[in-house]
Amino acid sequence: MLATSSSSSSSTAISLHPLTNYNASATPSLNPSSLSFSSSYSYLSPLSFRLHSSKTHLRIAPKKGLRVSCSTNEPLKVMISGAPASGKGTQCELIVQKFGLVHISTGDLLRAEVSSGTEIGNKAKEFMNYGRLVPDEIVTAMVTVRLSRQDAKEKGWLLDGYPRSFAQAQSLEELNIRPDIYIVLDVPDEILIDRCVGRRLDPVTGKIYHLTNFPPESEEIKARLITRTDDTEEKVKSRLEIYKQNAAAISSTYSSITNKIDGNRPKEIIFKDIDSLLSQLLKDKTAKSVKPVLQTESRLGQASSNQEKWRGIPTRLNNIPHSREIRNYFYDDVLQATQRAVNDGRTRLKVEINIPELNPEMDVYRIGTLMELVRVIALSFADDGKRVKVCVQGSMGEGALAGMPLQLAGTRKILEFMDWGNYGAMGTFIKIGSIGAKEVYEEDDLFILVAPQNAVGNCIIDDLRAMTDAAGKRPVILINPRLKDLPGSSGIMQTMGRDKRLEYAASFESCYFFRLLYYAGTQYPIMGAIRMTYPYDYELYKRVDEPSGREKYVPLSTFKERPTIDEINDAFLGKPRNKDKKASGIWGFLSGVF
């Protein structure tokens, strides 16, 4: 069936206005375009608020082309999500203890409003009394008001279990409320069910026990324990299904900042991972507040601002040339995945991004887009003080034996003529070289290899292996490699050492993968896409046409490993996944892979 083809503004004002047509004797109704409540937060009356960025900048242009950027430290903004019994509450307590964030739970907010008898609490209570969910408008208004309080702005915040729906997530996006990180506690269903079914409540103290994992301290307490009405296996499974649907719906909104944590471990070990993530994030924020950087503008900052316009995957990807916003989205997406992999100590990496402007097998190939991607990655690592060697393969022989892929002809000259800024990046932090061991110098920190590929009659893999051996533990990043076998000059496949060469080529770990999906034998229309950013799973998306003439990508499924063509087809056809089924080959239909 399928084949594949080759920041928020500094100030936002919001006003929420009175409900209309309210009848206390009937099920409450809402005017979806407006809201007004007198909240328990007395400084807001009527409910209106303004969010401000606390960031201030001082830039000095010292000698040698460096600048100093100073700003007030920004607090952490964290969202955490997890299924029932995933241990989210425990981790929230530990996060608050360590980092001092303001813990914001919609359940706590609702109970506080209802208990205080505020107008917003009374409105919410009426829905609750009818056994109905409190509308998104009420919950979002409540959360937004809480986030605007001074303590949350100064200390940072931990948003617990919210948003729960795509609509809630989009409401926050429209208000320019976005976390630095989205933490997801991942626990197998069978473990979650066991945790819930084994829970017991002490009606006297309100304390929660587990018959196996956390038994009561005495027989007296054990005798009075009761099972909560929502802790039966049937209800737990229902709640899990609802959670999964909600989590899938909002996954695309926060995909670029999502960090999955294995929640099936002792709480101390789980928190150690979370602590490491948040500490590094805080360190990065602090480093950015006062840090000498190259005066050259980092493309990451520009791309991050533009990426706010996209959620999930940009649309109209068959329309070429791509807009600047689409290019920046992919530049930023690739850069963040690459940085995470390098920061985790990965040293042999590959980026495979196959949008029309980066597909060397199509006549629309634009070498400039590839060069821009390379420049973004190189400048970002250079901004962090790393010395980067950008390498393009040269001719691999002489005379009749000379060989160089046509797409790379002139690439080195293009790189040398590109604008790398006027403050010493090129020649100091960034140098241009060729693929091979002789290009590896002691001062080099990281190597970026531009589209290494075999040419007819010649194999780049041997030079590539020699280079990585010389690089040792320093990162080597391949951008769009094509390392499959090609015919030799005599028309015969290169067979000597073939297995060893392909084994070496396959040893590079994917840190980014993006490929559009089409019907077999076509390049239009786009059916969907596959995306993977380190260290997350492969995500399968389906392109959907909307009545307005627009399109969007909706998530279909995730895979731990790169999915096979059968797995992709099954997902598009809605067939249940057979977990015992062996993969029928690693994407043999992809001509652009090894």
Coordinates of C-alpha atoms in Angstrom, one line a residue:
M1 CA 0.0 0.0 0.0
L2 CA 2.6 2.6 1.1
A3 CA 6.0 3.6 0.0
T4 CA 8.2 6.4 1.1
S5 CA 9.6 9.4 -0.6
S6 CA 12.6 10.0 -0.9
S7 CA 8.5 31.9 21.5
S8 CA 6.4 33.4 22.8
S9 CA 5.8 37.2 22.9
S10 CA 7.0 39.3 25.9
S11 CA 3.5 40.4 26.9
T12 CA 0.1 38.8 26.3
A13 CA -3.1 40.4 27.6
I14 CA -6.2 38.2 28.2
S15 CA -9.7 39.3 29.3
L16 CA -12.4 36.9 30.2
H17 CA -16.0 38.2 30.3
P18 CA -19.2 37.2 32.0
L19 CA -21.1 34.0 31.3
T20 CA -24.4 34.5 29.6
N21 CA -27.8 32.7 29.8
Y22 CA -26.9 31.0 33.1
N23 CA -29.7 29.1 34.7
A24 CA -28.9 27.6 38.1
S25 CA -31.8 25.1 37.9
A26 CA -30.6 23.5 34.8
T27 CA -27.4 21.8 33.6
P28 CA -25.0 24.7 33.3
S29 CA -24.1 26.0 29.9
L30 CA -21.2 28.1 28.7
N31 CA -20.6 30.8 26.2
P32 CA -17.5 29.2 24.8
S33 CA -16.0 32.5 23.7
S34 CA -16.0 34.2 27.1
L35 CA -15.7 33.6 30.8
S36 CA -15.6 35.7 33.9
F37 CA -15.2 34.7 37.6
S38 CA -14.3 36.5 40.8
S39 CA -11.6 34.2 41.9
S40 CA -10.2 33.6 45.4
Y41 CA -7.1 35.3 44.1
S42 CA -8.3 38.8 45.3
Y43 CA -5.9 40.9 43.3
L44 CA -7.7 39.9 40.1
S45 CA -11.2 41.4 39.8
P46 CA -12.7 40.9 37.3
L47 CA -10.7 38.0 36.0
S48 CA -8.1 39.5 33.7
F49 CA -4.4 39.1 33.6
R50 CA -1.2 40.0 31.8
L51 CA 1.7 37.7 31.4
H52 CA 5.1 39.3 31.2
S53 CA 8.5 38.0 30.3
S54 CA 11.0 38.7 33.1
K55 CA 14.0 38.5 30.7
T56 CA 16.2 41.5 30.3
H57 CA 19.3 41.7 28.2
L58 CA 22.6 43.6 28.2
R59 CA 24.9 43.0 25.3
I60 CA 28.5 44.2 25.2
A61 CA 30.7 43.8 22.2
P62 CA 34.2 43.0 23.5
K63 CA 37.3 42.5 21.4
K64 CA 37.9 39.4 19.3
G65 CA 34.4 39.2 18.1
L66 CA 32.8 37.9 21.3
R67 CA 29.7 39.3 23.1
V68 CA 28.4 38.9 26.6
S69 CA 24.7 38.2 27.0
C70 CA 23.3 38.9 30.5
S71 CA 19.7 38.3 31.7
T72 CA 17.9 37.5 34.9
N73 CA 17.7 33.8 35.5
E74 CA 14.4 32.3 34.4
P75 CA 12.8 29.8 36.7
L76 CA 11.9 26.3 35.6
K77 CA 8.6 25.5 34.0
V78 CA 7.7 21.9 34.1
M79 CA 4.8 19.7 33.1
I80 CA 4.5 16.1 34.3
S81 CA 2.1 13.4 33.0
G82 CA 1.5 9.8 34.1
A83 CA -1.3 7.2 34.1
P84 CA -3.2 6.4 37.3
A85 CA -0.8 4.8 39.9
S86 CA 2.3 5.7 37.8
G87 CA 3.9 7.4 40.9
K88 CA 3.3 10.9 39.6
G89 CA 2.3 12.3 43.0
T90 CA 5.4 11.0 44.7
Q91 CA 7.7 12.4 42.0
C92 CA 5.9 15.8 42.3
E93 CA 6.6 15.9 46.0
L94 CA 10.3 15.1 45.4
I95 CA 10.5 17.7 42.6
V96 CA 9.0 20.4 44.8
Q97 CA 11.3 19.6 47.7
K98 CA 14.4 19.7 45.5
F99 CA 13.7 22.6 43.2
G100 CA 11.1 24.7 45.1
L101 CA 8.6 24.9 42.2
V102 CA 5.0 25.9 42.8
H103 CA 3.0 22.7 42.5
I104 CA -0.2 23.2 40.5
S105 CA -2.8 20.4 40.3
T106 CA -6.1 21.0 38.7
G107 CA -7.7 18.7 41.3
D108 CA -6.3 20.8 44.2
L109 CA -7.4 24.0 42.4
L110 CA -10.9 22.8 41.9
R111 CA -11.3 21.6 45.5
A112 CA -9.9 25.0 46.8
E113 CA -12.3 27.0 44.7
V114 CA -15.3 24.8 45.6
S115 CA -14.4 24.9 49.3
S116 CA -13.9 28.7 49.3
G117 CA -17.3 29.1 47.6
T118 CA -15.9 31.4 44.9
E119 CA -17.8 32.1 41.7
I120 CA -15.5 29.9 39.6
G121 CA -15.8 27.2 42.3
N122 CA -19.6 27.4 42.3
K123 CA -19.7 27.1 38.5
A124 CA -17.4 24.1 38.6
K125 CA -19.4 22.5 41.4
E126 CA -22.6 22.6 39.4
F127 CA -21.0 20.5 36.7
M128 CA -19.5 18.2 39.2
N129 CA -22.9 17.7 40.9
Y130 CA -24.4 16.6 37.6
G131 CA -21.6 14.1 37.2
R132 CA -20.2 15.9 34.3
L133 CA -16.6 17.0 33.5
V134 CA -15.8 20.6 34.3
P135 CA -15.5 22.4 30.9
D136 CA -12.1 23.2 29.5
E137 CA -12.8 26.9 29.6
I138 CA -13.2 26.8 33.4
V139 CA -10.2 24.6 34.1
T140 CA -7.9 26.6 31.7
A141 CA -9.0 29.9 33.3
M142 CA -8.3 28.5 36.7
V143 CA -4.9 27.2 35.7
T144 CA -3.9 30.4 33.9
V145 CA -4.8 32.6 36.9
R146 CA -2.7 30.4 39.2
L147 CA 0.2 30.6 36.8
S148 CA 0.0 34.4 36.7
R149 CA 0.5 34.7 40.5
Q150 CA 3.8 36.2 41.7
D151 CA 5.1 33.0 43.4
A152 CA 4.7 30.9 40.3
K153 CA 6.5 33.6 38.2
E154 CA 9.4 33.9 40.6
K155 CA 9.9 30.3 41.7
G156 CA 8.8 28.5 38.6
W157 CA 6.0 26.0 38.4
L158 CA 5.2 22.3 38.2
L159 CA 1.9 21.6 36.3
D160 CA 0.6 18.2 37.4
G161 CA -1.5 16.2 35.0
Y162 CA -2.6 19.2 32.9
P163 CA -3.3 19.6 30.1
R164 CA -5.4 16.5 29.7
S165 CA -6.8 17.1 26.2
F166 CA -5.7 18.6 22.9
A167 CA -8.1 21.5 23.4
Q168 CA -6.5 22.4 26.8
A169 CA -3.0 22.1 25.3
Q170 CA -3.9 24.4 22.4
S171 CA -5.5 26.9 24.9
L172 CA -2.2 27.2 26.7
E173 CA -0.3 27.5 23.4
E174 CA -2.6 30.4 22.4
L175 CA -1.8 32.1 25.7
N176 CA 1.9 31.5 25.1
I177 CA 2.2 29.3 28.2
R178 CA 4.7 26.6 27.4
P179 CA 6.9 24.5 29.7
D180 CA 10.6 24.0 29.4
I181 CA 10.2 20.2 29.6
Y182 CA 7.3 17.7 29.5
I183 CA 8.0 14.6 31.7
V184 CA 6.0 11.4 31.0
L185 CA 6.2 8.5 33.5
D186 CA 6.1 5.3 31.5
V187 CA 4.8 2.2 33.3
P188 CA 3.5 -1.0 31.8
D189 CA -0.3 -1.5 32.0
E190 CA -0.1 -4.7 34.0
I191 CA 2.0 -3.0 36.7
L192 CA -0.4 0.0 36.8
I193 CA -3.4 -2.4 37.2
D194 CA -1.6 -4.3 40.0
R195 CA -0.8 -1.0 41.8
C196 CA -4.4 0.2 41.7
V197 CA -6.1 -3.1 42.5
G198 CA -3.7 -3.7 45.4
R199 CA -4.3 -0.2 46.9
R200 CA -6.2 0.3 50.1
L201 CA -7.5 3.4 51.9
D202 CA -7.4 4.0 55.6
P203 CA -10.7 5.9 56.2
V204 CA -9.4 7.3 59.5
T205 CA -6.2 8.9 58.3
G206 CA -6.7 9.1 54.6
K207 CA -3.4 7.3 54.0
I208 CA -3.0 5.0 51.0
Y209 CA -1.4 1.6 51.4
H210 CA -0.6 -1.3 49.0
L211 CA -1.1 -4.9 50.2
T212 CA 2.3 -5.9 48.7
N213 CA 4.4 -2.8 48.0
F214 CA 3.4 -0.7 51.0
P215 CA 1.6 -2.8 53.7
P216 CA 0.0 -1.1 56.8
E217 CA 2.1 -0.8 59.9
S218 CA -0.2 -2.9 62.2
E219 CA -3.0 -5.4 62.1
E220 CA -5.3 -2.8 63.6
I221 CA -4.8 -0.5 60.6
K222 CA -5.0 -3.4 58.2
A223 CA -8.4 -4.4 59.6
R224 CA -10.0 -1.1 58.8
L225 CA -8.6 -0.6 55.3
I226 CA -11.1 -0.3 52.5
T227 CA -10.9 -0.5 48.7
R228 CA -11.7 2.7 46.8
T229 CA -14.6 2.4 44.5
D230 CA -12.5 3.4 41.4
D231 CA -9.7 0.8 42.2
T232 CA -11.5 -2.2 40.7
E233 CA -9.7 -3.9 37.7
E234 CA -12.5 -2.9 35.3
K235 CA -12.5 0.7 36.3
V236 CA -8.7 0.9 36.3
K237 CA -8.5 -0.4 32.7
S238 CA -11.1 2.1 31.6
R239 CA -9.2 5.0 33.2
L240 CA -6.0 3.8 31.6
E241 CA -7.7 3.8 28.2
I242 CA -8.9 7.3 28.7
Y243 CA -5.4 8.4 29.8
K244 CA -3.8 6.9 26.7
Q245 CA -6.3 8.6 24.4
N246 CA -5.7 12.0 26.1
A247 CA -1.9 11.5 26.1
A248 CA -1.8 10.6 22.4
A249 CA -3.9 13.7 21.6
I250 CA -1.5 16.1 23.2
S251 CA 1.7 14.3 22.3
S252 CA 2.3 16.3 19.1
T253 CA 2.1 19.6 21.0
Y254 CA 5.0 18.8 23.3
S255 CA 6.9 16.2 21.2
S256 CA 10.0 18.4 21.0
I257 CA 10.4 18.7 24.7
T258 CA 9.0 15.4 25.9
N259 CA 11.2 13.2 28.1
K260 CA 9.9 9.7 28.9
I261 CA 11.0 8.2 32.2
D262 CA 10.8 4.5 33.1
G263 CA 8.4 4.6 36.0
N264 CA 8.7 0.9 36.8
R265 CA 11.6 1.3 39.3
P266 CA 12.1 2.5 42.9
K267 CA 11.0 6.0 43.4
E268 CA 14.6 7.1 44.3
I269 CA 16.0 5.8 41.0
I270 CA 13.1 7.5 39.0
F271 CA 13.8 10.8 40.7
K272 CA 17.5 10.5 40.1
D273 CA 16.7 10.6 36.3
I274 CA 14.2 13.5 36.7
D275 CA 16.7 15.4 39.0
S276 CA 19.4 15.0 36.3
L277 CA 17.1 16.4 33.6
L278 CA 15.9 19.4 35.6
S279 CA 19.4 20.2 37.0
Q280 CA 20.8 20.2 33.5
L281 CA 17.9 22.4 32.3
L282 CA 18.5 24.8 35.1
K283 CA 22.2 24.8 34.4
D284 CA 21.6 25.6 30.7
K285 CA 19.3 28.4 31.7
T286 CA 21.9 29.8 34.0
A287 CA 24.7 29.4 31.4
K288 CA 22.6 31.4 28.9
S289 CA 22.1 34.3 31.3
V290 CA 25.8 35.2 31.4
K291 CA 27.9 33.6 28.7
P292 CA 30.4 34.7 26.1
V293 CA 29.1 33.6 22.8
L294 CA 30.0 34.1 19.2
Q295 CA 28.3 37.3 17.9
T296 CA 27.0 35.2 15.0
E297 CA 23.3 34.7 15.7
S298 CA 22.5 31.1 16.8
R299 CA 20.0 29.6 14.4
L300 CA 18.6 27.6 17.3
G301 CA 17.1 30.7 18.9
Q302 CA 15.6 31.9 15.6
A303 CA 14.3 28.5 14.8
S304 CA 12.7 28.1 18.3
S305 CA 10.8 31.3 17.8
N306 CA 9.5 30.1 14.4
Q307 CA 8.7 26.7 15.7
E308 CA 6.1 28.2 17.9
K309 CA 4.0 28.4 14.7
W310 CA 4.1 24.6 14.2
R311 CA 2.9 21.8 16.4
G312 CA 3.7 18.2 15.5
I313 CA 4.7 18.3 11.8
P314 CA 4.5 21.3 9.4
T315 CA 2.0 20.9 6.6
R316 CA 2.3 21.5 2.8
L317 CA 5.6 19.6 2.6
N318 CA 5.2 18.8 -1.1
N319 CA 5.1 22.5 -1.9
I320 CA 8.6 23.5 -2.8
P321 CA 10.6 25.5 -2.2
H322 CA 9.7 25.2 1.5
S323 CA 9.0 28.4 3.5
R324 CA 11.6 29.7 5.9
E325 CA 9.3 28.6 8.8
I326 CA 9.3 25.0 7.6
R327 CA 13.1 25.0 7.1
N328 CA 13.6 26.5 10.6
Y329 CA 11.3 23.9 12.1
F330 CA 13.4 21.0 10.8
Y331 CA 16.7 22.8 11.5
D332 CA 15.6 23.2 15.2
D333 CA 14.2 19.7 15.4
V334 CA 17.4 18.1 14.1
L335 CA 19.6 20.3 16.3
Q336 CA 17.8 19.5 19.5
A337 CA 18.0 15.8 18.9
T338 CA 21.7 16.0 18.0
Q339 CA 22.5 18.0 21.0
R340 CA 20.7 15.6 23.3
A341 CA 22.5 12.6 21.8
V342 CA 25.9 14.3 22.1
N343 CA 25.2 15.4 25.7
D344 CA 24.4 11.8 26.5
G345 CA 27.8 10.7 25.4
R346 CA 26.8 9.2 22.0
T347 CA 29.7 9.4 19.6
R348 CA 28.6 7.7 16.3
L349 CA 25.5 9.4 15.1
K350 CA 23.5 9.8 11.9
V351 CA 20.8 12.2 10.8
E352 CA 18.4 11.0 8.2
I353 CA 15.9 13.7 7.0
N354 CA 14.1 13.1 3.8
I355 CA 11.9 16.0 2.9
P356 CA 11.8 17.1 -0.8
E357 CA 14.5 19.7 -0.4
L358 CA 16.9 17.3 1.2
N359 CA 16.3 14.2 -1.0
P360 CA 19.2 13.7 -3.3
E361 CA 17.3 11.2 -5.3
M362 CA 14.8 13.8 -6.6
D363 CA 15.3 16.5 -9.2
V364 CA 14.2 19.1 -6.6
Y365 CA 17.3 18.6 -4.5
R366 CA 18.5 21.9 -3.2
I367 CA 22.0 21.7 -1.8
G368 CA 21.5 25.1 -0.1
T369 CA 19.0 23.6 2.3
L370 CA 21.5 20.9 3.3
M371 CA 24.2 23.5 3.8
E372 CA 22.0 25.6 6.0
L373 CA 21.2 22.6 8.1
V374 CA 24.9 21.8 8.5
R375 CA 25.6 25.5 9.4
V376 CA 22.9 25.5 12.1
I377 CA 24.4 22.4 13.8
A378 CA 28.0 23.6 13.5
L379 CA 27.3 27.1 14.8
S380 CA 25.3 25.8 17.8
F381 CA 28.1 23.5 18.9
A382 CA 30.6 26.3 18.3
D383 CA 28.5 28.6 20.5
D384 CA 29.1 26.1 23.2
G385 CA 32.8 26.4 22.8
K386 CA 33.4 23.3 20.7
R387 CA 35.7 23.2 17.8
V388 CA 33.8 21.7 14.9
K389 CA 35.3 20.1 11.7
V390 CA 32.8 20.1 8.8
C391 CA 33.9 17.5 6.3
V392 CA 32.9 16.8 2.7
Q393 CA 34.3 13.9 0.8
G394 CA 36.8 14.7 -1.9
S395 CA 37.7 12.8 -5.0
M396 CA 38.5 9.1 -4.1
G397 CA 41.0 8.5 -6.9
E398 CA 42.8 9.9 -9.8
G399 CA 42.2 9.9 -13.6
A400 CA 39.7 7.3 -14.7
L401 CA 39.5 6.1 -11.1
A402 CA 38.4 9.5 -9.7
G403 CA 35.0 9.3 -8.1
M404 CA 32.8 11.8 -6.3
P405 CA 29.0 11.9 -6.0
L406 CA 27.5 14.5 -8.4
Q407 CA 25.4 16.0 -5.6
L408 CA 28.5 16.9 -3.6
A409 CA 30.3 18.6 -6.5
G410 CA 31.2 22.1 -5.4
T411 CA 29.8 21.6 -1.9
R412 CA 33.1 22.4 -0.1
K413 CA 33.4 25.7 -2.0
I414 CA 29.8 26.6 -1.1
L415 CA 30.6 26.0 2.6
E416 CA 33.6 28.2 2.4
F417 CA 31.7 31.0 0.7
M418 CA 28.7 30.8 3.1
D419 CA 28.1 33.5 5.7
W420 CA 29.5 32.2 9.0
G421 CA 29.2 35.6 10.7
N422 CA 31.8 38.4 11.1
Y423 CA 33.1 37.4 14.5
G424 CA 35.6 34.6 14.1
A425 CA 33.5 31.5 13.9
M426 CA 35.0 30.3 10.6
G427 CA 38.7 29.5 11.1
T428 CA 38.5 29.6 14.9
F429 CA 35.7 27.3 16.0
I430 CA 34.7 25.9 12.7
K431 CA 36.9 24.5 9.9
I432 CA 36.2 22.8 6.6
G433 CA 37.9 19.5 5.8
S434 CA 37.6 16.2 4.0
I435 CA 36.5 12.7 5.1
G436 CA 39.6 10.8 6.1
A437 CA 42.0 10.1 9.0
K438 CA 44.4 12.8 7.9
E439 CA 41.8 15.5 8.6
V440 CA 41.5 14.6 12.3
Y441 CA 43.5 17.0 14.5
E442 CA 44.0 17.0 18.2
E443 CA 42.1 20.3 18.7
D444 CA 39.0 19.1 17.0
D445 CA 36.1 18.3 19.3
L446 CA 33.4 17.2 16.9
F447 CA 33.0 16.2 13.3
I448 CA 30.1 16.8 11.0
L449 CA 30.2 14.8 7.7
V450 CA 28.1 16.1 4.9
A451 CA 26.1 13.4 3.1
P452 CA 28.9 10.8 2.9
Q453 CA 28.0 8.3 0.1
N454 CA 29.6 5.8 -2.1
A455 CA 30.3 6.7 -5.7
V456 CA 30.4 4.5 -8.7
G457 CA 33.6 2.6 -8.6
N458 CA 34.6 3.8 -5.2
C459 CA 33.6 3.2 -1.5
I460 CA 33.8 6.0 1.1
I461 CA 33.2 3.6 4.0
D462 CA 36.9 2.7 4.3
D463 CA 37.9 6.4 4.6
L464 CA 35.0 6.9 7.0
R465 CA 36.2 4.0 9.2
A466 CA 39.7 5.4 9.3
M467 CA 38.4 8.8 10.3
T468 CA 36.3 7.5 13.1
D469 CA 39.2 5.4 14.4
A470 CA 41.3 8.5 14.5
A471 CA 38.5 10.5 16.2
G472 CA 38.3 8.0 19.0
K473 CA 35.6 9.0 21.5
R474 CA 34.9 12.4 19.9
P475 CA 31.4 12.6 18.2
V476 CA 31.1 12.0 14.5
I477 CA 27.8 13.0 13.0
L478 CA 26.7 11.9 9.5
I479 CA 24.2 14.1 7.8
N480 CA 22.0 12.1 5.3
P481 CA 24.5 9.3 4.6
R482 CA 24.0 7.0 1.6
L483 CA 26.3 4.1 2.3
K484 CA 24.7 1.2 0.3
D485 CA 26.7 -0.6 -2.3
L486 CA 27.0 0.8 -5.8
P487 CA 28.2 -0.9 -9.0
G488 CA 31.9 -0.7 -9.6
S489 CA 33.4 0.8 -12.7
S490 CA 33.2 -2.6 -14.4
G491 CA 29.5 -2.9 -13.6
I492 CA 30.1 -5.5 -10.9
M493 CA 29.0 -4.9 -7.3
Q494 CA 31.9 -4.2 -4.9
T495 CA 32.1 -7.5 -3.1
M496 CA 35.5 -7.5 -1.4
G497 CA 34.8 -6.8 2.3
R498 CA 31.2 -5.9 1.6
D499 CA 29.8 -7.5 4.8
K500 CA 32.3 -5.8 7.0
R501 CA 31.7 -2.4 5.3
L502 CA 28.0 -2.6 5.6
E503 CA 28.2 -3.8 9.2
Y504 CA 30.4 -0.8 10.0
A505 CA 28.0 1.6 8.2
A506 CA 25.0 0.2 10.2
S507 CA 26.9 0.8 13.5
F508 CA 26.0 4.5 13.5
E509 CA 23.0 5.3 15.8
S510 CA 20.1 7.4 14.4
C511 CA 19.6 10.5 16.4
Y512 CA 17.1 11.9 14.0
F513 CA 14.9 10.4 11.3
F514 CA 12.2 11.9 9.2
R515 CA 10.6 10.4 6.1
L516 CA 7.4 11.2 4.2
L517 CA 5.1 8.4 3.2
Y518 CA 3.4 8.0 -0.2
Y519 CA 1.4 5.4 -2.0
A520 CA 3.8 2.9 -3.7
G521 CA 5.3 4.3 -6.9
T522 CA 4.0 7.9 -6.3
Q523 CA 5.3 11.1 -4.8
Y524 CA 1.8 12.6 -4.3
P525 CA -0.2 12.9 -2.3
I526 CA 1.6 12.6 1.0
M527 CA -0.1 9.9 3.1
G528 CA 1.8 10.5 6.3
A529 CA 5.3 10.7 7.9
I530 CA 7.6 8.9 10.3
R531 CA 9.6 10.9 12.8
M532 CA 12.2 10.0 15.4
T533 CA 14.2 12.4 17.6
Y534 CA 16.7 11.0 20.1
P535 CA 16.0 9.5 22.6
Y536 CA 12.3 9.0 21.8
D537 CA 10.4 6.4 19.9
Y538 CA 9.6 6.4 16.2
E539 CA 6.3 8.2 15.7
L540 CA 3.9 7.4 12.8
Y541 CA 1.7 10.2 11.6
K542 CA -1.2 10.3 9.1
R543 CA -1.9 13.3 7.0
V544 CA -5.6 14.4 7.2
D545 CA -7.4 16.9 5.0
E546 CA -9.7 19.3 6.8
P547 CA -12.9 20.8 5.4
S548 CA -11.4 24.3 5.3
G549 CA -8.9 23.1 2.7
R550 CA -6.1 22.8 5.3
E551 CA -4.3 19.7 6.4
K552 CA -2.8 18.3 9.5
Y553 CA -0.8 15.4 10.8
V554 CA -2.3 13.2 13.5
P555 CA -0.3 10.5 15.4
L556 CA -1.2 6.9 14.6
S557 CA 1.3 4.8 16.5
T558 CA 4.8 4.7 18.1
F559 CA 7.5 2.1 17.7
K560 CA 10.6 1.3 19.7
E561 CA 12.5 0.4 16.5
R562 CA 12.1 1.6 13.0
P563 CA 8.8 0.1 11.7
T564 CA 8.6 -2.2 8.8
I565 CA 6.4 -1.6 5.8
D566 CA 3.9 -4.2 7.1
E567 CA 3.7 -2.4 10.5
I568 CA 3.1 0.9 8.7
N569 CA 0.4 -0.5 6.5
D570 CA -1.3 -2.2 9.5
A571 CA -1.3 1.1 11.4
F572 CA -2.9 2.9 8.5
L573 CA -5.5 0.2 8.0
G574 CA -6.3 0.2 11.8
K575 CA -5.2 -3.4 12.3
P576 CA -4.2 -4.3 15.9
R577 CA -0.4 -4.7 16.3
N578 CA 0.9 -8.3 16.5
K579 CA 3.6 -8.0 19.2
D580 CA 4.8 -11.5 18.4
K581 CA 5.3 -10.8 14.7
K582 CA 8.8 -10.7 13.5
A583 CA 9.8 -7.7 11.4
S584 CA 10.0 -8.6 7.7
G585 CA 13.2 -6.7 7.0
I586 CA 14.4 -3.3 8.0
W587 CA 12.8 -1.1 5.5
G588 CA 14.0 -2.9 2.4
F589 CA 12.0 -0.5 0.3
L590 CA 14.0 2.5 1.3
S591 CA 16.6 3.0 -1.4
G592 CA 18.1 5.9 0.5
V593 CA 19.2 3.8 3.5
F594 CA 22.4 1.6 3.5

